[in-house]
Amino acid sequence: MSGTLKIAATGFVSASSGSVASANALLLRELLAAGVQIHFFSKASFVDPRDAAENHPGFRFTDVDNRIADRLRNATARVPLISPATRFADVATYNHQIVRAIQEAHARERFDLCLWFGDYARGRVAGIPTVSFAQGPPGTDARSIIRHFSTIRALAGPLAAWKWRILATLRLSRAGLPAFRHSDHIIVGSKQSRQTLHSRFGISDDRTSSLPYPIDLATFSPGPFRAPARRCLWLGRIVPRKRLDVFLDGLATAVRSGLSVTGTVVGSVGFIPGYEKLLRGFAFPDQLEWIPSVPRAQVPDLLRAHDILIQPSEEEDFGSSVAEAQACGLPVIVGSTNGNADYLSANDIRLNSDTPAALSDALSKIRRDPTTSRAAAERFFSPSIVAAQLIAILERVLSRNR
């Protein structure tokens, strides 16, 4: 059936952007290669997937530009009180126009499905089932802000801490959650995320699937094998949920126990200023380097320059950097609530508790075997394999809705 699928698509797709958008670009190419016809709708100044489609004959693009609201948002971006309202108007009108454009095209072209890449559907297109390939359950960062409120207050001050706690509470309220009713089926990156959708939001298991993101296995590949060492890498946004504190305290505990380890933190401070104080307070500053950012094109070399990737994040749906590290032959250590646990190799360790002691213990046990790590990446993250699984999910949804 895959050769006859006609899909209306929108969302986040770009061959030259971050991990989610670039993974979706890989998926887009593989779907087109499998014979799926895709008509993509987005604002080209915001998301332009044409670099991923590479002029494929099965691909069409419609630029949906809410010009008035978009220009108004830009003009008022620095105006207090007004800018939140114009941002909301921009998002609302854009999503409305996306759904209307798909509906109008459906009247002419008769799509089988509507697919939202990297987002929950923001509206329903009458007459066709809608599938959301979301970036995990909503509110993960908000829940972490509430969990780690005392740490945020110590690092950022009481004013900022209460501001973010109030915003987190709003995010977790009905007004801040996506409208799940617009999605006939929701795809997330791990079994853990499926369980969260079921237990927290009451979404039945038959309306969800789990699927990893694809990885460019040619770009992310092992380098020359070196003598095993413990050069540890932390890669990602510095926000409460990513648990930089566990990484740093675990490294310090390992050093005190006699292990020869060094750490590199690559990532900028996220939405809560003050978290960089954790880095400045590290007990062994000569054994830690902080790099606020690196171009995405340099990430493969960055991974190959290290020996272990550590991601102690809470409620991680799917950490692309973990999968990319495995593709480069690195063993990984992930947190106890990290969805990447579905895709680990025999080299990798899932912490039984998100504590410095557990991380230090994992560092003493982990072993590097590039062949085993790479084999896991090829098994789980090959773009053609992931695309075939996605097509199978879409066909099941289409069959069920018929």
Coordinates of C-alpha atoms in Angstrom, one line a residue:
M1 CA 0.0 0.0 0.0
S2 CA 3.0 2.3 0.6
G3 CA 3.3 3.2 -3.0
T4 CA -0.3 4.6 -3.1
L5 CA -0.1 6.6 0.1
K6 CA -0.8 10.3 -0.4
I7 CA 0.1 12.4 2.6
A8 CA -0.6 16.0 3.5
A9 CA 2.3 16.9 5.9
T10 CA 3.4 19.8 8.0
G11 CA 5.7 20.4 11.0
F12 CA 9.4 20.7 11.5
V13 CA 11.6 19.4 8.6
S14 CA 14.9 20.7 7.5
A15 CA 18.1 19.0 6.3
S16 CA 20.3 21.8 7.8
S17 CA 18.6 22.4 11.2
G18 CA 18.7 20.7 14.6
S19 CA 18.4 17.1 15.5
V20 CA 14.6 16.7 15.3
A21 CA 14.2 18.7 12.1
S22 CA 17.1 16.9 10.4
A23 CA 15.8 13.5 11.5
N24 CA 12.5 14.4 10.0
A25 CA 14.3 15.4 6.8
L26 CA 15.8 11.9 6.6
L27 CA 12.3 10.4 7.1
L28 CA 10.9 12.6 4.4
R29 CA 13.5 11.4 1.9
E30 CA 12.9 7.8 2.7
L31 CA 9.1 8.1 2.5
L32 CA 9.5 9.6 -1.0
A33 CA 12.0 6.9 -2.0
A34 CA 9.4 4.3 -0.9
G35 CA 6.8 5.8 -3.3
V36 CA 4.8 7.9 -0.8
Q37 CA 3.5 11.1 -2.3
I38 CA 3.9 14.1 0.1
H39 CA 2.3 17.5 -0.2
F40 CA 4.0 19.7 2.5
F41 CA 2.4 22.8 4.0
S42 CA 4.4 25.4 5.9
K43 CA 5.6 29.0 6.1
A44 CA 8.8 28.9 4.1
S45 CA 10.4 31.6 6.2
F46 CA 9.8 29.4 9.3
V47 CA 10.1 25.8 8.0
D48 CA 11.3 25.1 4.4
P49 CA 11.5 21.3 3.7
R50 CA 12.5 21.6 0.1
D51 CA 16.2 21.1 0.8
A52 CA 15.3 17.7 2.1
A53 CA 13.0 16.7 -0.8
E54 CA 15.7 17.3 -3.4
N55 CA 13.2 18.0 -6.2
H56 CA 11.7 14.5 -5.9
P57 CA 8.7 14.1 -8.3
G58 CA 6.5 12.8 -5.5
F59 CA 6.9 16.0 -3.5
R60 CA 4.9 19.2 -3.6
F61 CA 5.2 22.3 -1.4
T62 CA 2.7 25.0 -0.5
D63 CA 3.9 28.2 1.3
V64 CA 1.4 29.1 3.9
D65 CA 2.2 32.6 5.1
N66 CA 0.1 34.5 7.6
R67 CA 1.7 37.7 6.6
I68 CA -0.1 40.3 8.8
A69 CA 0.2 38.4 12.1
D70 CA 3.8 37.4 11.3
R71 CA 4.9 41.0 10.5
L72 CA 3.0 42.3 13.6
R73 CA 4.8 39.8 15.8
N74 CA 8.2 40.9 14.4
A75 CA 7.4 44.5 14.9
T76 CA 6.4 44.1 18.5
A77 CA 8.9 41.5 19.6
R78 CA 10.5 43.9 22.1
V79 CA 7.4 45.6 23.4
P80 CA 6.4 44.4 26.9
L81 CA 2.9 43.2 27.5
I82 CA 2.1 43.4 23.8
S83 CA 4.6 40.9 22.4
P84 CA 3.0 37.8 24.2
A85 CA -0.3 38.7 22.6
T86 CA 1.1 39.1 19.1
R87 CA 3.1 35.9 19.4
F88 CA -0.1 34.0 20.4
A89 CA -1.9 35.6 17.4
D90 CA 0.9 34.6 15.1
V91 CA 0.8 31.0 16.2
A92 CA -3.0 30.7 16.2
T93 CA -3.5 32.3 12.8
Y94 CA -0.6 30.2 11.3
N95 CA -2.0 26.9 12.5
H96 CA -5.5 27.9 11.4
Q97 CA -4.2 28.7 7.9
I98 CA -2.2 25.4 7.7
V99 CA -5.4 23.4 8.4
R100 CA -7.5 25.4 6.0
A101 CA -4.8 25.1 3.2
I102 CA -4.7 21.3 3.7
Q103 CA -8.5 21.1 3.7
E104 CA -8.7 23.1 0.4
A105 CA -6.0 20.9 -1.2
H106 CA -7.8 17.7 0.1
A107 CA -10.9 18.7 -1.8
R108 CA -8.8 18.6 -5.0
E109 CA -6.2 15.9 -4.4
R110 CA -7.9 13.5 -1.9
F111 CA -5.2 12.8 0.7
D112 CA -5.1 9.5 2.6
L113 CA -3.6 10.9 5.8
C114 CA -2.4 14.1 7.4
L115 CA 1.0 13.8 9.2
W116 CA 2.4 16.4 11.6
F117 CA 6.2 16.0 11.9
G118 CA 7.6 16.9 15.3
D119 CA 4.5 18.4 16.8
Y120 CA 0.9 17.6 17.9
A121 CA -1.7 18.3 15.4
R122 CA -3.0 21.8 15.9
G123 CA -6.3 21.2 14.1
R124 CA -8.3 18.5 12.3
V125 CA -8.7 18.2 8.6
A126 CA -12.2 16.9 7.9
G127 CA -12.3 13.6 6.1
I128 CA -8.8 12.2 6.7
P129 CA -7.1 10.6 9.7
T130 CA -4.4 12.7 11.4
V131 CA -1.1 11.3 12.8
S132 CA 1.2 13.3 15.1
F133 CA 4.8 12.3 15.3
A134 CA 5.4 14.3 18.5
Q135 CA 8.6 15.1 20.4
G136 CA 7.4 13.2 23.4
P137 CA 4.6 13.8 26.0
P138 CA 3.9 17.4 26.7
G139 CA 5.1 19.2 29.9
T140 CA 8.4 17.4 30.5
D141 CA 10.3 20.6 31.2
A142 CA 7.4 22.0 33.2
R143 CA 7.3 19.0 35.5
S144 CA 11.1 19.2 36.0
I145 CA 10.8 22.9 37.0
I146 CA 8.4 21.9 39.7
R147 CA 10.5 19.0 40.9
H148 CA 13.7 21.0 41.0
F149 CA 12.2 24.3 42.3
S150 CA 14.6 24.6 45.2
T151 CA 17.7 24.1 43.0
I152 CA 16.4 26.7 40.5
R153 CA 15.8 29.2 43.4
A154 CA 19.3 28.7 44.6
L155 CA 20.9 29.2 41.2
A156 CA 18.6 31.8 39.6
G157 CA 17.1 33.6 42.6
P158 CA 13.6 33.5 44.1
L159 CA 12.0 35.9 41.6
A160 CA 13.0 33.9 38.5
A161 CA 12.2 30.6 40.3
W162 CA 8.6 31.7 41.1
K163 CA 8.2 33.1 37.6
W164 CA 9.1 29.8 36.0
R165 CA 7.1 27.8 38.5
I166 CA 4.0 29.8 37.7
L167 CA 4.6 29.3 33.9
A168 CA 5.2 25.6 34.5
T169 CA 1.9 25.3 36.3
L170 CA 0.1 27.1 33.4
R171 CA 1.9 24.8 30.9
L172 CA 0.5 21.7 32.7
S173 CA -3.0 23.1 32.9
R174 CA -5.7 22.4 30.3
A175 CA -4.9 25.7 28.6
G176 CA -1.3 24.8 28.2
L177 CA -1.7 21.2 26.9
P178 CA -2.1 20.3 23.2
A179 CA -5.6 19.3 22.0
F180 CA -5.1 15.5 21.8
R181 CA -8.5 15.2 20.1
H182 CA -7.0 16.5 16.8
S183 CA -4.8 13.3 16.6
D184 CA -6.2 10.0 15.6
H185 CA -2.8 8.4 16.4
I186 CA 0.3 9.7 18.2
I187 CA 3.8 8.5 17.6
V188 CA 6.5 9.2 20.2
G189 CA 10.1 8.1 20.5
S190 CA 10.0 5.4 23.2
K191 CA 7.8 3.0 25.1
Q192 CA 8.3 5.2 28.2
S193 CA 6.7 8.1 26.4
R194 CA 3.7 5.9 25.3
Q195 CA 3.2 4.9 29.0
T196 CA 3.3 8.6 30.0
L197 CA 0.6 9.5 27.4
H198 CA -1.5 6.6 28.8
S199 CA -1.0 7.2 32.5
R200 CA -0.9 11.0 32.7
F201 CA -3.2 12.0 29.8
G202 CA -5.5 9.0 29.4
I203 CA -4.7 8.2 25.8
S204 CA -5.4 4.6 25.0
D205 CA -2.5 2.4 23.9
D206 CA -4.1 1.6 20.6
R207 CA -3.9 5.3 19.7
T208 CA -0.1 5.4 20.3
S209 CA 3.1 3.9 18.8
S210 CA 6.8 4.3 19.6
L211 CA 9.4 4.9 16.9
P212 CA 13.0 6.2 17.2
Y213 CA 14.4 9.0 15.1
P214 CA 16.5 8.0 12.2
I215 CA 20.2 8.8 12.2
D216 CA 22.5 9.6 9.2
L217 CA 24.7 6.6 9.6
A218 CA 27.2 7.8 7.0
T219 CA 27.8 11.1 8.8
F220 CA 27.8 9.6 12.3
S221 CA 30.3 6.8 12.0
P222 CA 33.2 5.4 14.2
G223 CA 36.6 7.0 13.8
P224 CA 39.9 5.2 14.2
F225 CA 39.9 3.1 17.4
R226 CA 41.9 4.5 20.3
A227 CA 43.1 3.0 23.5
P228 CA 40.0 3.0 25.8
A229 CA 39.8 6.0 28.2
R230 CA 37.1 7.9 30.0
R231 CA 36.7 11.2 28.2
C232 CA 33.1 11.9 29.0
L233 CA 30.8 14.1 26.9
W234 CA 27.5 15.8 28.0
L235 CA 25.7 17.3 25.0
G236 CA 22.5 19.3 25.1
R237 CA 20.6 22.3 26.5
I238 CA 21.5 23.2 30.1
V239 CA 18.0 23.1 31.6
P240 CA 16.8 21.4 34.8
R241 CA 15.4 18.3 33.1
K242 CA 18.8 17.4 31.5
R243 CA 20.3 17.0 35.0
L244 CA 23.7 18.6 34.5
D245 CA 24.0 18.4 38.3
V246 CA 24.0 14.6 38.2
F247 CA 26.7 14.6 35.4
L248 CA 29.0 17.0 37.3
D249 CA 28.5 15.4 40.8
G250 CA 28.9 11.9 39.3
L251 CA 32.2 12.9 37.6
A252 CA 33.5 14.4 40.9
T253 CA 32.5 11.3 42.8
A254 CA 34.4 9.1 40.2
V255 CA 37.5 11.3 40.5
R256 CA 37.4 11.0 44.3
S257 CA 37.1 7.2 44.0
G258 CA 40.3 7.1 42.0
L259 CA 39.0 6.9 38.4
S260 CA 40.8 8.9 35.7
V261 CA 38.0 10.8 34.0
T262 CA 37.5 14.1 32.3
G263 CA 34.3 15.8 31.3
T264 CA 33.2 18.1 28.4
V265 CA 30.0 19.9 28.6
V266 CA 28.7 21.2 25.2
G267 CA 25.5 23.2 25.4
S268 CA 24.2 26.7 26.1
V269 CA 22.2 27.8 29.2
G270 CA 18.6 27.4 28.4
F271 CA 15.5 29.3 29.6
I272 CA 16.7 29.6 33.2
P273 CA 19.8 31.8 33.6
G274 CA 22.1 30.9 36.5
Y275 CA 22.6 27.2 35.7
E276 CA 26.1 28.0 34.6
K277 CA 27.0 28.3 38.3
L278 CA 27.0 24.5 38.4
L279 CA 29.9 24.5 36.0
R280 CA 31.8 27.2 37.9
G281 CA 31.4 25.2 41.1
F282 CA 32.8 21.9 39.8
A283 CA 35.3 20.5 42.3
F284 CA 38.0 19.6 39.7
P285 CA 38.0 22.5 37.2
D286 CA 41.2 21.2 35.4
Q287 CA 39.2 18.1 34.4
L288 CA 36.2 19.9 32.9
E289 CA 35.7 21.9 29.8
W290 CA 32.6 23.9 28.8
I291 CA 31.9 24.7 25.2
P292 CA 28.6 26.7 24.9
S293 CA 27.9 25.6 21.3
V294 CA 29.4 23.9 18.3
P295 CA 28.0 23.9 14.7
R296 CA 25.9 20.8 14.0
A297 CA 28.3 19.8 11.2
Q298 CA 31.1 19.4 13.8
V299 CA 29.1 17.1 16.2
P300 CA 30.4 13.8 14.6
D301 CA 34.0 14.8 15.2
L302 CA 33.1 16.0 18.7
L303 CA 31.6 12.6 19.5
R304 CA 34.6 10.8 18.0
A305 CA 37.0 12.8 20.2
H306 CA 35.3 11.3 23.3
D307 CA 34.9 7.9 24.8
I308 CA 31.5 8.0 26.6
L309 CA 28.3 9.9 26.1
I310 CA 26.4 10.6 29.3
Q311 CA 22.7 11.7 29.2
P312 CA 21.1 11.6 32.7
S313 CA 18.0 13.4 31.6
E314 CA 14.6 12.9 33.2
E315 CA 11.6 11.9 31.1
E316 CA 13.7 11.9 27.9
D317 CA 11.5 10.8 25.0
F318 CA 14.4 10.1 22.6
G319 CA 17.9 11.7 22.9
S320 CA 19.3 12.1 19.4
S321 CA 22.7 12.7 20.8
V322 CA 22.6 9.2 22.4
A323 CA 21.8 7.6 19.1
E324 CA 24.4 9.6 17.3
A325 CA 27.0 8.6 19.9
Q326 CA 26.1 4.9 19.4
A327 CA 26.5 5.3 15.6
C328 CA 30.0 6.8 16.2
G329 CA 30.9 3.7 18.3
L330 CA 30.6 5.2 21.8
P331 CA 29.0 3.5 24.8
V332 CA 26.3 5.6 26.5
I333 CA 25.1 6.1 30.0
V334 CA 21.4 7.2 30.3
G335 CA 19.2 8.2 33.1
S336 CA 16.7 5.9 34.8
T337 CA 13.7 7.6 33.0
N338 CA 15.4 8.0 29.6
G339 CA 13.5 6.5 26.7
N340 CA 16.7 5.6 24.9
A341 CA 16.8 2.6 27.1
D342 CA 14.7 0.9 24.4
Y343 CA 17.6 1.0 22.0
L344 CA 20.7 0.3 24.1
S345 CA 23.5 -2.1 23.2
A346 CA 25.3 -4.5 25.5
N347 CA 27.9 -1.8 26.0
D348 CA 25.5 0.7 27.4
I349 CA 24.2 1.4 30.9
R350 CA 20.8 2.7 32.1
L351 CA 21.2 4.1 35.6
N352 CA 19.1 2.4 38.3
S353 CA 18.8 5.8 40.1
D354 CA 19.7 9.3 39.0
T355 CA 22.4 9.9 41.6
P356 CA 26.1 10.8 41.5
A357 CA 26.9 7.5 43.1
A358 CA 25.1 5.5 40.5
L359 CA 26.8 7.4 37.7
S360 CA 30.2 7.0 39.3
D361 CA 29.6 3.2 39.5
A362 CA 28.5 3.1 35.9
L363 CA 31.7 4.9 34.8
S364 CA 33.8 2.2 36.6
K365 CA 32.0 -0.6 34.8
I366 CA 31.4 0.7 31.3
R367 CA 33.4 -0.7 28.4
R368 CA 34.0 0.5 24.9
D369 CA 33.4 -1.8 21.9
P370 CA 32.7 0.3 18.8
T371 CA 31.5 -2.7 16.8
T372 CA 28.7 -3.5 19.2
S373 CA 27.6 0.1 19.6
R374 CA 27.6 0.7 15.9
A375 CA 25.6 -2.6 15.3
A376 CA 22.8 -1.3 17.7
A377 CA 22.7 2.0 15.8
E378 CA 22.4 0.2 12.4
R379 CA 19.6 -2.0 13.8
F380 CA 17.5 0.7 15.3
F381 CA 18.2 4.0 13.6
S382 CA 18.8 3.2 9.9
P383 CA 16.6 5.7 8.0
S384 CA 15.2 3.0 5.7
I385 CA 14.2 0.8 8.6
V386 CA 12.6 3.6 10.6
A387 CA 10.7 4.8 7.4
A388 CA 9.4 1.3 6.8
Q389 CA 8.1 1.1 10.4
L390 CA 6.5 4.6 10.0
I391 CA 4.8 3.5 6.8
A392 CA 3.5 0.4 8.5
I393 CA 2.0 2.5 11.3
L394 CA 0.4 4.9 8.8
E395 CA -1.1 2.0 6.9
R396 CA -2.6 0.5 10.1
V397 CA -4.1 3.9 11.0
L398 CA -5.5 4.3 7.6
S399 CA -6.9 0.7 7.6
R400 CA -8.5 1.2 11.0
N401 CA -10.1 4.5 10.1
R402 CA -11.6 3.2 6.9

